[in-house]
Short mmCIF file of C-alpha atoms in Angstrom, two decimals:
data_model
loop_
_atom_site.label_atom_id
_atom_site.label_comp_id
_atom_site.label_asym_id
_atom_site.label_seq_id
_atom_site.Cartn_x
_atom_site.Cartn_y
_atom_site.Cartn_z
CA MET G 29 7.17 -150.16 45.67
CA ARG G 30 7.62 -146.46 47.29
CA ILE G 31 11.01 -144.89 47.76
CA SER G 32 11.14 -143.13 50.63
CA ARG G 33 12.35 -139.43 50.48
CA ILE G 34 12.12 -136.33 52.47
CA LYS G 35 9.40 -133.91 50.83
CA THR G 36 9.91 -130.33 50.38
CA ALA G 37 7.88 -127.94 52.03
CA VAL G 38 7.12 -126.40 48.84
CA ALA G 39 4.00 -128.14 46.78
CA GLY G 40 2.55 -126.64 43.61
CA VAL G 41 -1.05 -125.97 43.69
CA ALA G 42 -3.21 -127.11 40.59
CA ALA G 43 -4.13 -124.25 38.53
CA ALA G 44 -7.95 -123.65 38.39
CA ALA G 45 -7.70 -122.87 34.68
CA LEU G 46 -4.86 -122.71 31.97
CA VAL G 47 -3.52 -119.16 31.94
CA LEU G 48 -2.16 -118.59 28.09
CA SER G 49 -2.08 -114.95 28.15
CA GLY G 50 1.80 -115.26 29.11
CA CYS G 51 1.77 -112.70 31.92
CA SER G 52 4.27 -113.61 34.45
CA SER G 53 4.52 -111.83 37.86
CA ASP G 54 8.35 -112.06 37.75
CA GLY G 55 8.46 -109.98 34.67
CA GLY G 56 10.40 -112.33 32.78
CA SER G 57 10.28 -113.03 29.03
CA SER G 58 7.10 -115.00 29.29
CA SER G 59 5.44 -111.93 28.37
CA GLU G 60 6.50 -112.31 25.05
CA LEU G 61 4.28 -115.30 24.59
CA ALA G 62 1.24 -115.41 22.04
CA GLY G 63 -1.86 -115.87 23.28
CA SER G 64 -3.67 -118.78 22.74
CA TRP G 65 -2.06 -122.25 22.78
CA ASP G 66 -2.43 -122.61 18.94
CA GLU G 67 -0.57 -119.30 18.61
CA ILE G 68 1.98 -120.33 20.99
CA VAL G 69 2.43 -123.33 18.70
CA ALA G 70 2.89 -121.02 15.84
CA ALA G 71 5.19 -118.60 17.31
CA ALA G 72 7.35 -121.40 18.48
CA THR G 73 7.76 -122.18 14.67
CA GLU G 74 8.65 -118.74 13.92
CA GLU G 75 11.23 -118.91 16.75
CA GLY G 76 12.69 -122.11 15.01
CA GLU G 77 14.79 -123.19 17.76
CA VAL G 78 14.70 -124.02 21.46
CA THR G 79 18.02 -124.84 24.01
CA ILE G 80 17.41 -127.19 27.02
CA TYR G 81 20.29 -127.39 29.71
CA SER G 82 20.11 -130.58 31.49
CA THR G 83 21.95 -133.25 33.83
CA HIS G 84 19.93 -136.27 32.11
CA SER G 85 21.47 -139.00 30.25
CA PRO G 86 22.99 -137.82 27.14
CA ASP G 87 21.40 -140.97 25.33
CA ASN G 88 17.94 -139.59 26.63
CA LEU G 89 18.67 -136.35 25.83
CA GLU G 90 19.63 -137.25 22.01
CA LYS G 91 16.14 -139.59 21.89
CA LEU G 92 14.47 -136.32 23.01
CA LYS G 93 15.98 -134.13 20.49
CA ARG G 94 14.98 -136.62 17.79
CA ALA G 95 11.53 -137.18 19.08
CA PHE G 96 10.88 -133.41 19.41
CA GLU G 97 11.94 -132.24 15.94
CA ALA G 98 9.80 -135.43 14.49
CA GLU G 99 7.02 -134.00 16.22
CA TYR G 100 7.80 -129.93 15.28
CA PRO G 101 10.21 -130.49 12.14
CA GLY G 102 10.59 -126.71 11.80
CA ILE G 103 12.15 -126.14 15.35
CA THR G 104 15.74 -127.29 16.09
CA LEU G 105 16.31 -128.75 19.61
CA THR G 106 19.88 -127.99 21.15
CA TYR G 107 20.65 -129.81 24.61
CA VAL G 108 23.61 -129.02 26.60
CA ARG G 109 24.47 -131.73 29.18
CA GLY G 110 26.49 -131.14 32.35
CA THR G 111 26.20 -131.88 35.86
CA ASP G 112 24.39 -129.11 38.27
CA ALA G 113 28.03 -127.89 39.23
CA ASP G 114 28.56 -127.00 35.66
CA ILE G 115 24.91 -125.94 34.68
CA LEU G 116 23.57 -123.69 37.49
CA PRO G 117 26.18 -121.25 37.31
CA LYS G 118 25.55 -120.66 33.83
CA ILE G 119 21.46 -120.15 34.46
CA GLU G 120 22.49 -117.65 36.93
CA VAL G 121 24.64 -115.76 34.95
CA GLU G 122 22.40 -115.59 31.88
CA ASN G 123 19.67 -114.52 34.02
CA SER G 124 21.69 -111.83 35.84
CA THR G 125 23.34 -110.34 32.78
CA ASN G 126 19.94 -110.92 30.50
CA SER G 127 22.06 -112.88 27.93
CA GLY G 128 19.75 -116.00 27.73
CA VAL G 129 21.01 -118.84 25.96
CA ALA G 130 19.03 -121.73 27.41
CA ASP G 131 15.29 -121.66 27.18
CA VAL G 132 14.38 -124.71 29.47
CA HIS G 133 16.41 -126.16 32.28
CA MET G 134 16.25 -129.51 34.00
CA THR G 135 17.75 -130.30 37.46
CA THR G 136 17.92 -132.51 40.57
CA ASP G 137 19.09 -130.04 42.99
CA ALA G 138 16.39 -129.53 45.49
CA GLY G 139 18.40 -126.74 47.56
CA TRP G 140 18.76 -124.83 44.55
CA ILE G 141 14.75 -125.30 43.39
CA ASP G 142 13.94 -124.03 46.78
CA ARG G 143 15.99 -121.09 46.61
CA SER G 144 15.42 -120.08 43.00
CA LEU G 145 11.43 -120.08 43.82
CA GLU G 146 12.02 -116.36 45.15
CA SER G 147 14.12 -115.34 42.35
CA GLU G 148 13.26 -114.43 38.71
CA TYR G 149 14.93 -117.20 37.06
CA SER G 150 11.43 -118.94 36.24
CA ALA G 151 8.52 -118.26 34.29
CA GLU G 152 5.05 -119.67 34.56
CA VAL G 153 4.83 -122.97 32.87
CA VAL G 154 1.46 -123.04 30.61
CA ALA G 155 1.93 -126.38 28.90
CA PRO G 156 -1.66 -128.10 28.60
CA SER G 157 -0.27 -131.61 29.26
CA LEU G 158 0.38 -130.68 32.74
CA ASP G 159 -2.95 -130.99 33.33
CA THR G 160 -3.74 -134.56 32.19
CA PRO G 161 -5.54 -136.69 34.77
CA GLU G 162 -2.27 -139.26 34.21
CA TYR G 163 0.09 -136.69 35.10
CA ASP G 164 -1.28 -135.55 38.34
CA ARG G 165 -0.74 -131.84 38.63
CA ALA G 166 -1.25 -131.39 42.08
CA GLU G 167 1.59 -133.77 43.00
CA SER G 168 3.75 -133.05 40.20
CA VAL G 169 4.33 -129.14 39.90
CA ILE G 170 5.92 -126.73 42.51
CA ASP G 171 4.40 -123.20 42.31
CA ASP G 172 3.45 -123.48 38.33
CA LYS G 173 7.01 -123.13 37.62
CA PHE G 174 8.84 -126.42 38.10
CA PHE G 175 7.48 -129.64 36.91
CA LEU G 176 8.06 -133.35 37.50
CA THR G 177 9.69 -134.50 34.33
CA SER G 178 11.35 -137.95 35.03
CA ALA G 179 13.44 -139.80 37.87
CA THR G 180 15.64 -142.48 38.20
CA VAL G 181 16.58 -145.01 41.05
CA PHE G 182 20.28 -145.85 42.16
CA GLY G 183 21.03 -149.39 42.88
CA LEU G 184 23.64 -152.07 42.24
CA GLY G 185 25.60 -152.39 39.24
CA TRP G 186 28.01 -154.76 37.96
CA ASN G 187 30.17 -156.07 35.15
CA THR G 188 28.80 -159.64 34.04
CA THR G 189 32.10 -160.71 32.41
CA HIS G 190 33.94 -160.08 35.80
CA VAL G 191 30.99 -160.55 38.20
CA PRO G 192 29.12 -163.26 36.42
CA ASP G 193 26.75 -163.84 39.68
CA GLY G 194 25.99 -160.41 39.87
CA LEU G 195 25.21 -158.65 43.46
CA SER G 196 22.59 -159.52 45.83
CA SER G 197 23.34 -156.74 48.61
CA PRO G 198 25.40 -153.68 48.86
CA ASP G 199 27.81 -155.68 51.22
CA ASP G 200 28.68 -157.59 48.08
CA VAL G 201 31.00 -154.85 47.10
CA PHE G 202 33.52 -155.46 50.23
CA ALA G 203 34.69 -158.92 48.69
CA PRO G 204 38.41 -158.69 48.51
CA ASP G 205 38.63 -159.84 44.84
CA LEU G 206 36.91 -156.68 44.17
CA ARG G 207 39.28 -154.21 45.89
CA GLY G 208 40.17 -151.29 43.21
CA LYS G 209 37.43 -152.48 40.88
CA VAL G 210 34.48 -150.60 42.53
CA GLY G 211 33.34 -147.19 41.11
CA ILE G 212 31.71 -144.52 43.10
CA GLN G 213 30.71 -141.06 42.52
CA ASN G 214 32.46 -137.65 43.64
CA PRO G 215 29.90 -135.65 45.29
CA ASN G 216 31.70 -132.60 44.63
CA GLY G 217 29.34 -129.66 44.17
CA ILE G 218 26.39 -131.88 43.16
CA PRO G 219 24.03 -131.90 46.17
CA THR G 220 22.19 -134.76 45.06
CA TYR G 221 24.95 -137.00 45.47
CA VAL G 222 25.66 -135.58 48.96
CA ASP G 223 21.83 -136.56 49.88
CA MET G 224 22.68 -140.00 48.42
CA TYR G 225 25.69 -140.60 50.10
CA ARG G 226 24.02 -139.53 53.48
CA ARG G 227 20.89 -141.69 52.69
CA ILE G 228 23.08 -145.01 52.02
CA ASN G 229 25.18 -144.63 54.89
CA GLU G 230 21.97 -145.49 56.79
CA ASP G 231 19.59 -147.50 54.21
CA TYR G 232 22.93 -149.85 53.07
CA GLY G 233 23.63 -150.44 56.82
CA THR G 234 24.84 -148.16 59.54
CA GLY G 235 28.42 -146.78 58.54
CA PHE G 236 28.46 -148.45 54.84
CA VAL G 237 29.91 -145.07 53.43
CA ASP G 238 32.65 -145.10 56.33
CA ARG G 239 33.61 -148.55 54.99
CA LEU G 240 33.65 -147.98 51.59
CA PRO G 241 37.40 -146.42 51.48
CA GLU G 242 38.63 -149.73 52.02
CA THR G 243 37.49 -151.00 48.69
CA GLN G 244 40.24 -148.70 47.34
CA PRO G 245 37.27 -147.11 44.79
CA ARG G 246 37.89 -145.31 41.56
CA ILE G 247 36.28 -142.04 41.69
CA TYR G 248 34.27 -140.91 38.72
CA PRO G 249 32.28 -137.35 38.60
CA SER G 250 29.08 -138.55 37.55
CA ALA G 251 26.69 -141.67 37.25
CA VAL G 252 26.96 -141.55 33.59
CA ALA G 253 30.69 -142.00 33.91
CA ILE G 254 30.27 -144.89 36.25
CA THR G 255 27.88 -146.62 33.75
CA GLN G 256 30.60 -146.12 31.11
CA ALA G 257 33.44 -147.78 33.41
CA LEU G 258 31.11 -150.55 34.29
CA ALA G 259 30.28 -151.35 30.57
CA SER G 260 33.98 -150.98 29.72
CA GLY G 261 35.10 -153.13 32.56
CA GLU G 262 37.24 -150.51 33.69
CA VAL G 263 35.52 -150.98 37.20
CA TRP G 264 33.62 -154.38 37.98
CA VAL G 265 31.01 -153.01 40.43
CA ALA G 266 29.16 -150.02 41.61
CA PRO G 267 26.91 -149.72 44.70
CA MET G 268 25.28 -146.39 43.27
CA ALA G 269 24.61 -147.31 39.68
CA ALA G 270 21.90 -145.38 38.14
CA SER G 271 19.13 -146.93 36.33
CA ASN G 272 20.18 -145.94 33.20
CA ILE G 273 22.54 -148.66 33.03
CA LEU G 274 19.91 -150.61 31.37
CA THR G 275 20.18 -148.69 28.39
CA GLU G 276 24.08 -150.13 27.96
CA LYS G 277 22.47 -153.43 28.66
CA ALA G 278 19.99 -153.26 26.14
CA LYS G 279 22.90 -152.25 23.54
CA GLY G 280 24.69 -155.47 24.49
CA ALA G 281 27.30 -154.02 27.15
CA PRO G 282 27.83 -156.82 29.89
CA VAL G 283 26.40 -155.15 32.71
CA GLY G 284 23.73 -155.93 35.04
CA PHE G 285 21.54 -154.06 37.61
CA ALA G 286 19.33 -154.70 40.74
CA LEU G 287 17.64 -152.66 43.47
CA PRO G 288 18.72 -153.07 46.72
CA ALA G 289 16.17 -153.51 49.36
CA LYS G 290 16.13 -149.63 50.14
CA PRO G 291 16.64 -147.97 46.77
CA PHE G 292 17.79 -144.27 46.71
CA GLY G 293 15.69 -142.37 43.93
CA VAL G 294 16.22 -138.79 42.42
CA PRO G 295 13.42 -136.79 40.39
CA TRP G 296 14.09 -134.19 37.55
CA TYR G 297 12.16 -131.06 37.60
CA THR G 298 11.99 -128.76 34.73
CA HIS G 299 11.16 -125.04 34.19
CA VAL G 300 10.89 -122.64 31.61
CA LEU G 301 13.61 -119.58 32.13
CA SER G 302 12.43 -116.22 32.17
CA SER G 303 15.57 -115.25 30.28
CA ALA G 304 14.41 -117.62 27.33
CA PRO G 305 15.13 -116.39 23.98
CA ASN G 306 12.75 -118.34 22.69
CA PRO G 307 9.86 -118.22 25.18
CA ASN G 308 7.20 -119.97 22.78
CA ALA G 309 9.37 -122.68 21.90
CA ALA G 310 10.13 -123.33 25.52
CA GLN G 311 6.75 -123.70 26.45
CA LEU G 312 6.31 -125.92 23.54
CA LEU G 313 9.43 -128.12 24.56
CA ALA G 314 7.87 -128.02 28.25
CA ASP G 315 4.53 -129.36 27.23
CA PHE G 316 6.11 -132.01 24.61
CA LEU G 317 8.36 -133.28 27.57
CA ILE G 318 4.96 -134.42 29.60
CA THR G 319 3.51 -136.09 26.44
CA PRO G 320 3.59 -140.10 26.09
CA ALA G 321 6.14 -139.46 23.23
CA GLY G 322 8.14 -136.88 25.03
CA GLN G 323 8.12 -139.57 27.99
CA GLU G 324 8.99 -142.29 25.90
CA ALA G 325 12.13 -140.56 25.02
CA ILE G 326 13.45 -138.85 28.01
CA SER G 327 12.55 -141.29 30.39
CA ALA G 328 13.73 -144.33 28.39
CA ASP G 329 15.33 -146.85 31.25
CA TYR G 330 14.18 -144.14 33.76
CA LEU G 331 10.99 -143.75 35.63
CA ALA G 332 8.66 -141.88 33.82
CA VAL G 333 5.72 -139.29 34.80
CA LEU G 334 3.02 -141.18 33.09
CA PRO G 335 1.82 -144.72 33.53
CA ASP G 336 2.64 -147.51 31.00
CA VAL G 337 5.05 -145.62 28.99
CA PRO G 338 7.03 -148.18 26.83
CA GLY G 339 10.91 -148.80 27.66
CA THR G 340 10.15 -146.85 30.99
CA GLY G 341 10.54 -148.06 34.67
CA VAL G 342 12.44 -150.59 36.34
CA PRO G 343 11.97 -154.58 35.37
CA GLY G 344 9.47 -155.76 38.20
CA SER G 345 8.15 -152.54 39.27
CA ASP G 346 5.18 -150.15 38.26
CA VAL G 347 6.60 -147.24 40.05
CA THR G 348 6.37 -144.10 38.49
CA ALA G 349 8.31 -141.01 39.01
CA GLN G 350 6.14 -139.42 41.24
CA ALA G 351 6.86 -141.84 44.05
CA VAL G 352 10.32 -140.41 44.21
CA GLU G 353 10.37 -137.25 46.21
CA LEU G 354 12.79 -134.17 46.37
CA GLY G 355 15.40 -134.23 49.13
CA ASP G 356 14.85 -131.89 51.84
CA PRO G 357 16.30 -128.04 50.82
CA ASP G 358 17.25 -127.22 54.51
CA SER G 359 19.93 -129.81 54.48
CA LEU G 360 21.19 -129.31 50.96
CA ASP G 361 22.23 -125.68 51.43
CA PRO G 362 25.56 -124.46 49.83
CA ASP G 363 27.27 -124.52 53.22
CA SER G 364 26.28 -128.20 54.34
CA VAL G 365 27.11 -129.37 51.21
CA GLN G 366 30.67 -127.99 51.09
CA GLU G 367 31.21 -129.16 54.63
CA PHE G 368 30.28 -132.63 53.29
CA GLN G 369 32.56 -132.56 50.24
CA ALA G 370 35.58 -131.49 52.89
CA GLU G 371 34.44 -134.45 55.06
CA TRP G 372 34.12 -136.95 52.13
CA GLU G 373 37.45 -135.61 50.85
CA ARG G 374 39.21 -136.68 53.81
CA LYS G 375 37.80 -140.21 53.59
CA PHE G 376 38.31 -141.04 49.99
CA MET G 377 41.23 -138.96 48.86
CA GLY G 378 43.49 -138.50 51.70
#
């Protein structure tokens, strides 16, 4: 299965050799790196802590924390979870004021990634795991800064107590008995959701989004909130549920999930921040994210960047995160996103 997306014009070029001197063209804190990788690991232990800002699932971030601290017991991992609308301003303020809190940042915002490549937000990532053949650096790293970390697919979700037969196609959400029980995401300030609405309006059938208001949907701020609402029975179906719903199913929640004929996918890319207060620990976390242990944690019930990682992927498919491409940054600039949001609010919020 190939999840078709519009690819960014920027592609990372595989480095000929791993540079561990820590010199960075952007003049960020990567200049504080120790020399060899072993020295970076030792310096990271001296720093003793690392912080990541991410839009990934809270369950997966907690798994990442446990796995990383088990691998490196001398370093405490703190994660801050939020939407891109919450996190991106924090990143920009911390950089501009030279008051970094985050060391590593993970995002799905293609437009922001593209715009930030010309900024001083990112340090060059020197994690050796990026050069393992299974990872495919040439397909997974942008400008030696942003590296593919995980991906999700959006599909059809339902509460099995209230919808025991499940959903077989997106049009099933228009059944009269589901009116008022359909959960959807508010795209406010989140380009990824804007991209998703645009795509499903074509891939789910022309005008699908235009018809959604007739379902009298309940509106939520994120895919995580949709998953929680499905599990609790607050809503019964969701046409854009994320694959992390499989985590709740494994816990015993009465939920189901299926991919439509044309699923929408979203990749997470990660970068080490030039304002990182713990630059060596930041590189160590970046490296760990791409190891099998790191992938088993951060990509549980999502798409991993490595093959055959236990607990990852979608049942019935062997697709990895490399099959999911970033959206077109030219269509996800702030003005276009704001314009779409205004149109969306007219449709769904009167």
